[in-house]
């Protein structure tokens, strides 16, 4: 399943980045892909070592470097890591990028002397984890004493519903895969937005991904319990009634990039964040 996901993300990454315009100029002109929520959760990271787990094509990783951190990005996709390394080189924003299955990287890093002050995981990452308990223990193993885990992602309740608000997915699968014959889609084109504040270009049209993919639904209790069982101390757990960047449902209301359900509908959590300390 991990190998099929790697191939699927290789294809999808090409399509996604085809819509994001001149990313080198975006970063050279001071652009960032981090939102106020992430900045608050991260705190002052100047001089801190940060690992960005499932970093995709590295845009958030380079934005972390801009905050003064020493950052390593890890991702399973060859295409994403190649793109991230090139973007780092061309912008002059120095970061280290590692192409690896995350679980293998945890094992290799835990066996080494390398440790981090922060482990950062954001937006569309948790649903690709096939084993939440091993993930949490892997995070704990590569943090320094006093180091922190920061997670912000789509809320598992929100993930249950499709664009029209129909309940189509389970709240939790407890590690059972949701397997799809089609590959990771072009959600950047579907949202019609490039990088935050950046341009959107048409890029690759009518994208079809031929590679199967597999996702996993983890409930909030699954995630929190895995973190606690790894002997990390939970320091915050928040739920947000809005989501950043692009709406997951029809008819949502935009307030400066925060998408919420209309006021005449019952609210529902759209994102959650979690921080924990070793």
CSV table of C-alpha atoms in Angstrom, one decimal:
chain,number,residue,atom,x,y,z
A,1,UNK,CA,0.0,0.0,0.0
A,2,UNK,CA,2.8,2.4,0.8
A,3,UNK,CA,4.4,1.7,-2.6
A,4,UNK,CA,1.2,2.3,-4.4
A,5,UNK,CA,0.7,5.6,-2.5
A,6,UNK,CA,4.3,6.6,-3.4
A,7,UNK,CA,3.5,6.1,-7.1
A,8,UNK,CA,0.2,7.9,-6.8
A,9,UNK,CA,1.7,10.9,-5.1
A,10,UNK,CA,4.5,11.1,-7.7
A,11,UNK,CA,1.8,11.6,-10.4
A,12,UNK,CA,-0.3,14.0,-8.3
A,13,UNK,CA,2.6,16.2,-7.3
A,14,UNK,CA,3.3,17.1,-10.9
A,15,UNK,CA,-0.3,18.2,-11.4
A,16,UNK,CA,-0.5,20.1,-8.2
A,17,UNK,CA,2.7,22.2,-8.8
A,18,UNK,CA,1.6,22.9,-12.4
A,19,UNK,CA,-1.0,25.3,-11.0
A,20,UNK,CA,1.1,27.2,-8.4
A,21,UNK,CA,2.8,29.7,-10.7
A,22,UNK,CA,6.3,31.0,-10.2
A,23,UNK,CA,7.1,29.5,-6.8
A,24,UNK,CA,10.7,30.8,-6.9
A,25,UNK,CA,9.4,34.3,-7.2
A,26,UNK,CA,6.8,33.7,-4.6
A,27,UNK,CA,9.4,32.8,-2.0
A,28,UNK,CA,12.0,35.4,-3.1
A,29,UNK,CA,9.3,38.1,-2.7
A,30,UNK,CA,8.8,37.0,0.9
A,31,UNK,CA,5.8,34.6,0.5
A,32,UNK,CA,4.9,32.0,3.1
A,33,UNK,CA,2.5,29.1,3.1
A,34,UNK,CA,2.1,29.0,6.9
A,35,UNK,CA,-1.1,30.3,8.5
A,36,UNK,CA,-1.5,32.1,11.8
A,37,UNK,CA,-2.7,28.9,13.5
A,38,UNK,CA,0.6,27.1,12.7
A,39,UNK,CA,2.7,30.1,13.7
A,40,UNK,CA,0.9,30.2,17.1
A,41,UNK,CA,1.3,26.4,17.7
A,42,UNK,CA,5.0,26.4,16.6
A,43,UNK,CA,6.1,29.4,18.8
A,44,UNK,CA,9.5,30.8,18.5
A,45,UNK,CA,11.6,28.3,16.5
A,46,UNK,CA,14.6,30.5,15.8
A,47,UNK,CA,17.7,28.3,16.0
A,48,UNK,CA,15.6,25.2,16.6
A,49,UNK,CA,15.9,21.9,14.7
A,50,UNK,CA,12.5,21.0,13.1
A,51,UNK,CA,11.5,17.9,11.2
A,52,UNK,CA,8.6,18.4,8.8
A,53,UNK,CA,6.9,15.0,8.5
A,54,UNK,CA,5.2,14.3,5.1
A,55,UNK,CA,6.6,17.5,3.8
A,56,UNK,CA,5.3,17.0,0.2
A,57,UNK,CA,7.0,19.4,-2.2
A,58,UNK,CA,8.5,21.5,0.6
A,59,UNK,CA,6.7,24.8,0.5
A,60,UNK,CA,5.8,24.7,4.2
A,61,UNK,CA,9.3,23.4,4.9
A,62,UNK,CA,10.9,26.5,3.3
A,63,UNK,CA,8.4,28.7,5.2
A,64,UNK,CA,9.7,27.1,8.5
A,65,UNK,CA,13.3,27.9,7.5
A,66,UNK,CA,12.2,31.5,7.0
A,67,UNK,CA,11.2,31.6,10.7
A,68,UNK,CA,14.9,30.9,11.6
A,69,UNK,CA,14.6,27.1,12.1
A,70,UNK,CA,17.0,24.4,10.9
A,71,UNK,CA,14.6,22.2,9.0
A,72,UNK,CA,14.6,18.7,7.6
A,73,UNK,CA,11.6,17.6,5.4
A,74,UNK,CA,10.7,13.9,4.9
A,75,UNK,CA,8.3,12.5,2.3
A,76,UNK,CA,7.6,9.3,0.5
A,77,UNK,CA,7.3,10.9,-3.0
A,78,UNK,CA,10.4,11.0,-5.2
A,79,UNK,CA,8.8,13.7,-7.3
A,80,UNK,CA,7.9,15.9,-4.3
A,81,UNK,CA,11.4,15.6,-2.8
A,82,UNK,CA,13.1,16.4,-6.1
A,83,UNK,CA,10.8,19.4,-6.5
A,84,UNK,CA,11.6,20.6,-2.9
A,85,UNK,CA,15.3,20.3,-3.4
A,86,UNK,CA,15.2,22.3,-6.6
A,87,UNK,CA,13.0,24.9,-5.0
A,88,UNK,CA,15.3,25.2,-2.1
A,89,UNK,CA,18.3,25.6,-4.4
A,90,UNK,CA,16.7,28.2,-6.6
A,91,UNK,CA,15.3,30.3,-3.8
A,92,UNK,CA,18.5,30.1,-1.7
A,93,UNK,CA,16.4,28.9,1.3
A,94,UNK,CA,18.5,26.1,2.7
A,95,UNK,CA,16.7,22.9,4.0
A,96,UNK,CA,17.5,19.2,4.0
A,97,UNK,CA,15.1,16.9,2.2
A,98,UNK,CA,14.9,13.2,2.6
A,99,UNK,CA,13.1,10.8,0.4
A,100,UNK,CA,11.9,7.9,2.6
A,101,UNK,CA,8.9,5.9,3.8
A,102,UNK,CA,8.2,7.7,7.1
A,103,UNK,CA,8.2,4.5,9.2
A,104,UNK,CA,11.6,3.5,7.8
A,105,UNK,CA,12.9,7.0,8.4
A,106,UNK,CA,11.7,6.8,12.1
A,107,UNK,CA,13.7,3.5,12.6
A,108,UNK,CA,16.8,4.8,10.9
A,109,UNK,CA,16.8,8.2,12.8
A,110,UNK,CA,16.0,6.6,16.2
A,111,UNK,CA,19.1,4.4,15.7
A,112,UNK,CA,21.2,7.5,15.0
A,113,UNK,CA,22.2,10.4,17.2
A,114,UNK,CA,20.0,12.9,15.4
A,115,UNK,CA,17.2,14.4,17.5
A,116,UNK,CA,14.8,17.3,16.9
A,117,UNK,CA,13.3,20.2,18.9
A,118,UNK,CA,10.0,20.1,16.9
A,119,UNK,CA,8.2,17.6,14.8
A,120,UNK,CA,5.6,19.3,12.6
A,121,UNK,CA,2.8,17.5,10.7
A,122,UNK,CA,0.1,19.5,8.8
A,123,UNK,CA,-2.9,19.4,6.5
A,124,UNK,CA,-3.7,16.2,4.8
A,125,UNK,CA,-1.1,14.1,6.5
A,126,UNK,CA,-2.8,11.9,9.1
A,127,UNK,CA,-5.0,10.1,6.6
A,128,UNK,CA,-1.9,8.6,5.0
A,129,UNK,CA,-0.7,6.9,8.2
A,130,UNK,CA,-1.3,3.2,8.1
A,131,UNK,CA,-0.3,2.7,11.8
A,132,UNK,CA,-1.0,5.6,14.2
A,133,UNK,CA,0.6,4.0,17.2
A,134,UNK,CA,3.9,3.2,15.5
A,135,UNK,CA,3.8,6.8,14.1
A,136,UNK,CA,3.4,8.4,17.5
A,137,UNK,CA,6.2,6.2,19.0
A,138,UNK,CA,8.4,7.1,16.1
A,139,UNK,CA,7.8,10.8,16.8
A,140,UNK,CA,8.7,10.3,20.5
A,141,UNK,CA,11.9,8.5,19.6
A,142,UNK,CA,13.3,11.3,17.4
A,143,UNK,CA,12.5,14.2,19.7
A,144,UNK,CA,14.9,15.6,22.3
A,145,UNK,CA,13.7,15.8,25.9
A,146,UNK,CA,11.6,18.9,26.0
A,147,UNK,CA,10.9,18.7,22.3
A,148,UNK,CA,7.4,19.0,20.9
A,149,UNK,CA,5.0,17.5,18.4
A,150,UNK,CA,2.8,19.9,16.5
A,151,UNK,CA,-0.1,18.6,14.4
A,152,UNK,CA,-2.8,20.6,12.5
A,153,UNK,CA,-5.0,18.8,10.1
A,154,UNK,CA,-8.6,18.4,8.8
A,155,UNK,CA,-10.9,17.2,11.5
A,156,UNK,CA,-11.9,13.5,11.2
A,157,UNK,CA,-15.6,14.4,11.5
A,158,UNK,CA,-15.3,16.8,8.5
A,159,UNK,CA,-13.6,14.0,6.5
A,160,UNK,CA,-16.7,11.8,6.7
A,161,UNK,CA,-18.7,14.0,4.3
A,162,UNK,CA,-18.4,14.6,0.5
A,163,UNK,CA,-18.7,17.9,-1.3
A,164,UNK,CA,-22.5,17.9,-1.1
A,165,UNK,CA,-22.5,17.1,2.6
A,166,UNK,CA,-23.4,13.4,2.3
A,167,UNK,CA,-21.9,11.0,4.8
A,168,UNK,CA,-19.7,8.8,2.6
A,169,UNK,CA,-16.7,7.8,4.8
A,170,UNK,CA,-16.4,6.1,8.3
A,171,UNK,CA,-15.3,8.2,11.2
A,172,UNK,CA,-12.5,5.7,12.0
A,173,UNK,CA,-11.2,2.6,10.4
A,174,UNK,CA,-8.7,1.8,13.1
A,175,UNK,CA,-6.0,1.0,10.6
A,176,UNK,CA,-8.1,-0.7,7.9
A,177,UNK,CA,-7.4,0.9,4.6
A,178,UNK,CA,-9.9,2.7,2.4
A,179,UNK,CA,-8.6,1.6,-1.0
A,180,UNK,CA,-9.4,3.4,-4.2
A,181,UNK,CA,-8.7,2.3,-7.8
A,182,UNK,CA,-8.1,5.9,-8.9
A,183,UNK,CA,-5.1,7.8,-7.7
A,184,UNK,CA,-4.7,11.0,-5.7
A,185,UNK,CA,-6.6,13.7,-7.4
A,186,UNK,CA,-5.8,17.2,-8.5
A,187,UNK,CA,-7.4,19.0,-5.5
A,188,UNK,CA,-5.3,22.2,-6.3
A,189,UNK,CA,-7.2,22.5,-9.6
A,190,UNK,CA,-10.5,21.7,-7.9
A,191,UNK,CA,-10.0,24.5,-5.4
A,192,UNK,CA,-8.8,26.9,-8.1
A,193,UNK,CA,-6.1,28.3,-5.8
A,194,UNK,CA,-2.3,28.4,-5.9
A,195,UNK,CA,-0.1,29.2,-3.0
A,196,UNK,CA,-1.6,31.5,-0.4
A,197,UNK,CA,-1.7,35.0,-1.9
A,198,UNK,CA,0.1,33.6,-5.0
A,199,UNK,CA,-1.2,33.2,-8.6
A,200,UNK,CA,-3.2,30.2,-9.9
A,201,UNK,CA,-2.4,29.0,-13.4
A,202,UNK,CA,-4.3,26.4,-15.4
A,203,UNK,CA,-1.4,24.0,-15.7
A,204,UNK,CA,-2.2,20.3,-16.4
A,205,UNK,CA,-5.8,19.9,-17.5
A,206,UNK,CA,-8.2,17.0,-17.0
A,207,UNK,CA,-5.7,15.2,-14.8
A,208,UNK,CA,-6.2,11.4,-14.3
A,209,UNK,CA,-4.0,9.5,-11.9
A,210,UNK,CA,-3.7,5.8,-12.9
A,211,UNK,CA,-2.2,4.7,-9.6
A,212,UNK,CA,-4.3,3.2,-6.9
A,213,UNK,CA,-4.2,4.9,-3.4
A,214,UNK,CA,-5.0,4.0,0.1
A,215,UNK,CA,-6.2,6.2,3.0
A,216,UNK,CA,-6.8,5.6,6.7
A,217,UNK,CA,-9.5,7.2,8.9
A,218,UNK,CA,-8.3,7.9,12.5
A,219,UNK,CA,-10.7,9.3,15.0
A,220,UNK,CA,-9.6,12.0,17.4
A,221,UNK,CA,-9.5,9.5,20.2
A,222,UNK,CA,-7.2,7.2,18.1
A,223,UNK,CA,-4.8,10.0,17.6
A,224,UNK,CA,-4.7,11.4,21.1
A,225,UNK,CA,-4.5,7.9,22.7
A,226,UNK,CA,-1.5,7.0,20.4
A,227,UNK,CA,0.3,10.2,21.4
A,228,UNK,CA,-0.4,9.6,25.1
A,229,UNK,CA,0.7,5.9,24.8
A,230,UNK,CA,4.0,7.0,23.3
A,231,UNK,CA,4.7,8.8,26.7
A,232,UNK,CA,4.4,12.3,25.2
A,233,UNK,CA,2.5,14.8,27.4
A,234,UNK,CA,-0.5,16.4,25.7
A,235,UNK,CA,-0.2,20.2,26.0
A,236,UNK,CA,-3.1,21.4,23.8
A,237,UNK,CA,-6.0,20.0,21.8
A,238,UNK,CA,-8.1,22.4,19.7
A,239,UNK,CA,-11.0,22.2,17.3
A,240,UNK,CA,-11.7,24.8,14.7
A,241,UNK,CA,-15.1,25.6,13.1
A,242,UNK,CA,-13.4,26.7,9.9
A,243,UNK,CA,-10.8,25.4,7.5
A,244,UNK,CA,-8.0,27.3,5.7
A,245,UNK,CA,-7.3,27.8,2.0
A,246,UNK,CA,-10.1,25.9,0.2
A,247,UNK,CA,-13.6,24.8,1.2
A,248,UNK,CA,-14.3,21.1,1.5
A,249,UNK,CA,-18.1,21.5,1.1
A,250,UNK,CA,-20.4,23.4,-1.2
A,251,UNK,CA,-21.9,26.6,0.0
A,252,UNK,CA,-19.3,27.5,2.6
A,253,UNK,CA,-18.6,31.1,3.6
A,254,UNK,CA,-15.2,32.7,3.1
A,255,UNK,CA,-13.9,35.1,5.7
A,256,UNK,CA,-10.3,36.1,4.8
A,257,UNK,CA,-9.4,32.6,3.8
A,258,UNK,CA,-11.3,30.9,6.7
A,259,UNK,CA,-14.1,28.8,5.2
A,260,UNK,CA,-17.0,28.0,7.5
A,261,UNK,CA,-20.5,26.5,7.1
A,262,UNK,CA,-23.2,29.2,6.6
A,263,UNK,CA,-24.7,30.7,9.8
A,264,UNK,CA,-28.1,29.1,9.1
A,265,UNK,CA,-26.6,25.6,9.3
A,266,UNK,CA,-25.4,23.8,12.5
A,267,UNK,CA,-21.6,24.2,12.9
A,268,UNK,CA,-19.2,21.3,12.7
A,269,UNK,CA,-15.4,21.1,13.4
A,270,UNK,CA,-13.4,21.5,10.2
A,271,UNK,CA,-9.8,21.3,11.6
A,272,UNK,CA,-8.1,20.2,14.8
A,273,UNK,CA,-4.7,20.8,16.3
A,274,UNK,CA,-2.6,19.0,18.8
A,275,UNK,CA,0.6,19.7,20.6
A,276,UNK,CA,2.5,17.4,22.9
A,277,UNK,CA,5.9,17.5,24.7
A,278,UNK,CA,8.5,14.9,25.4
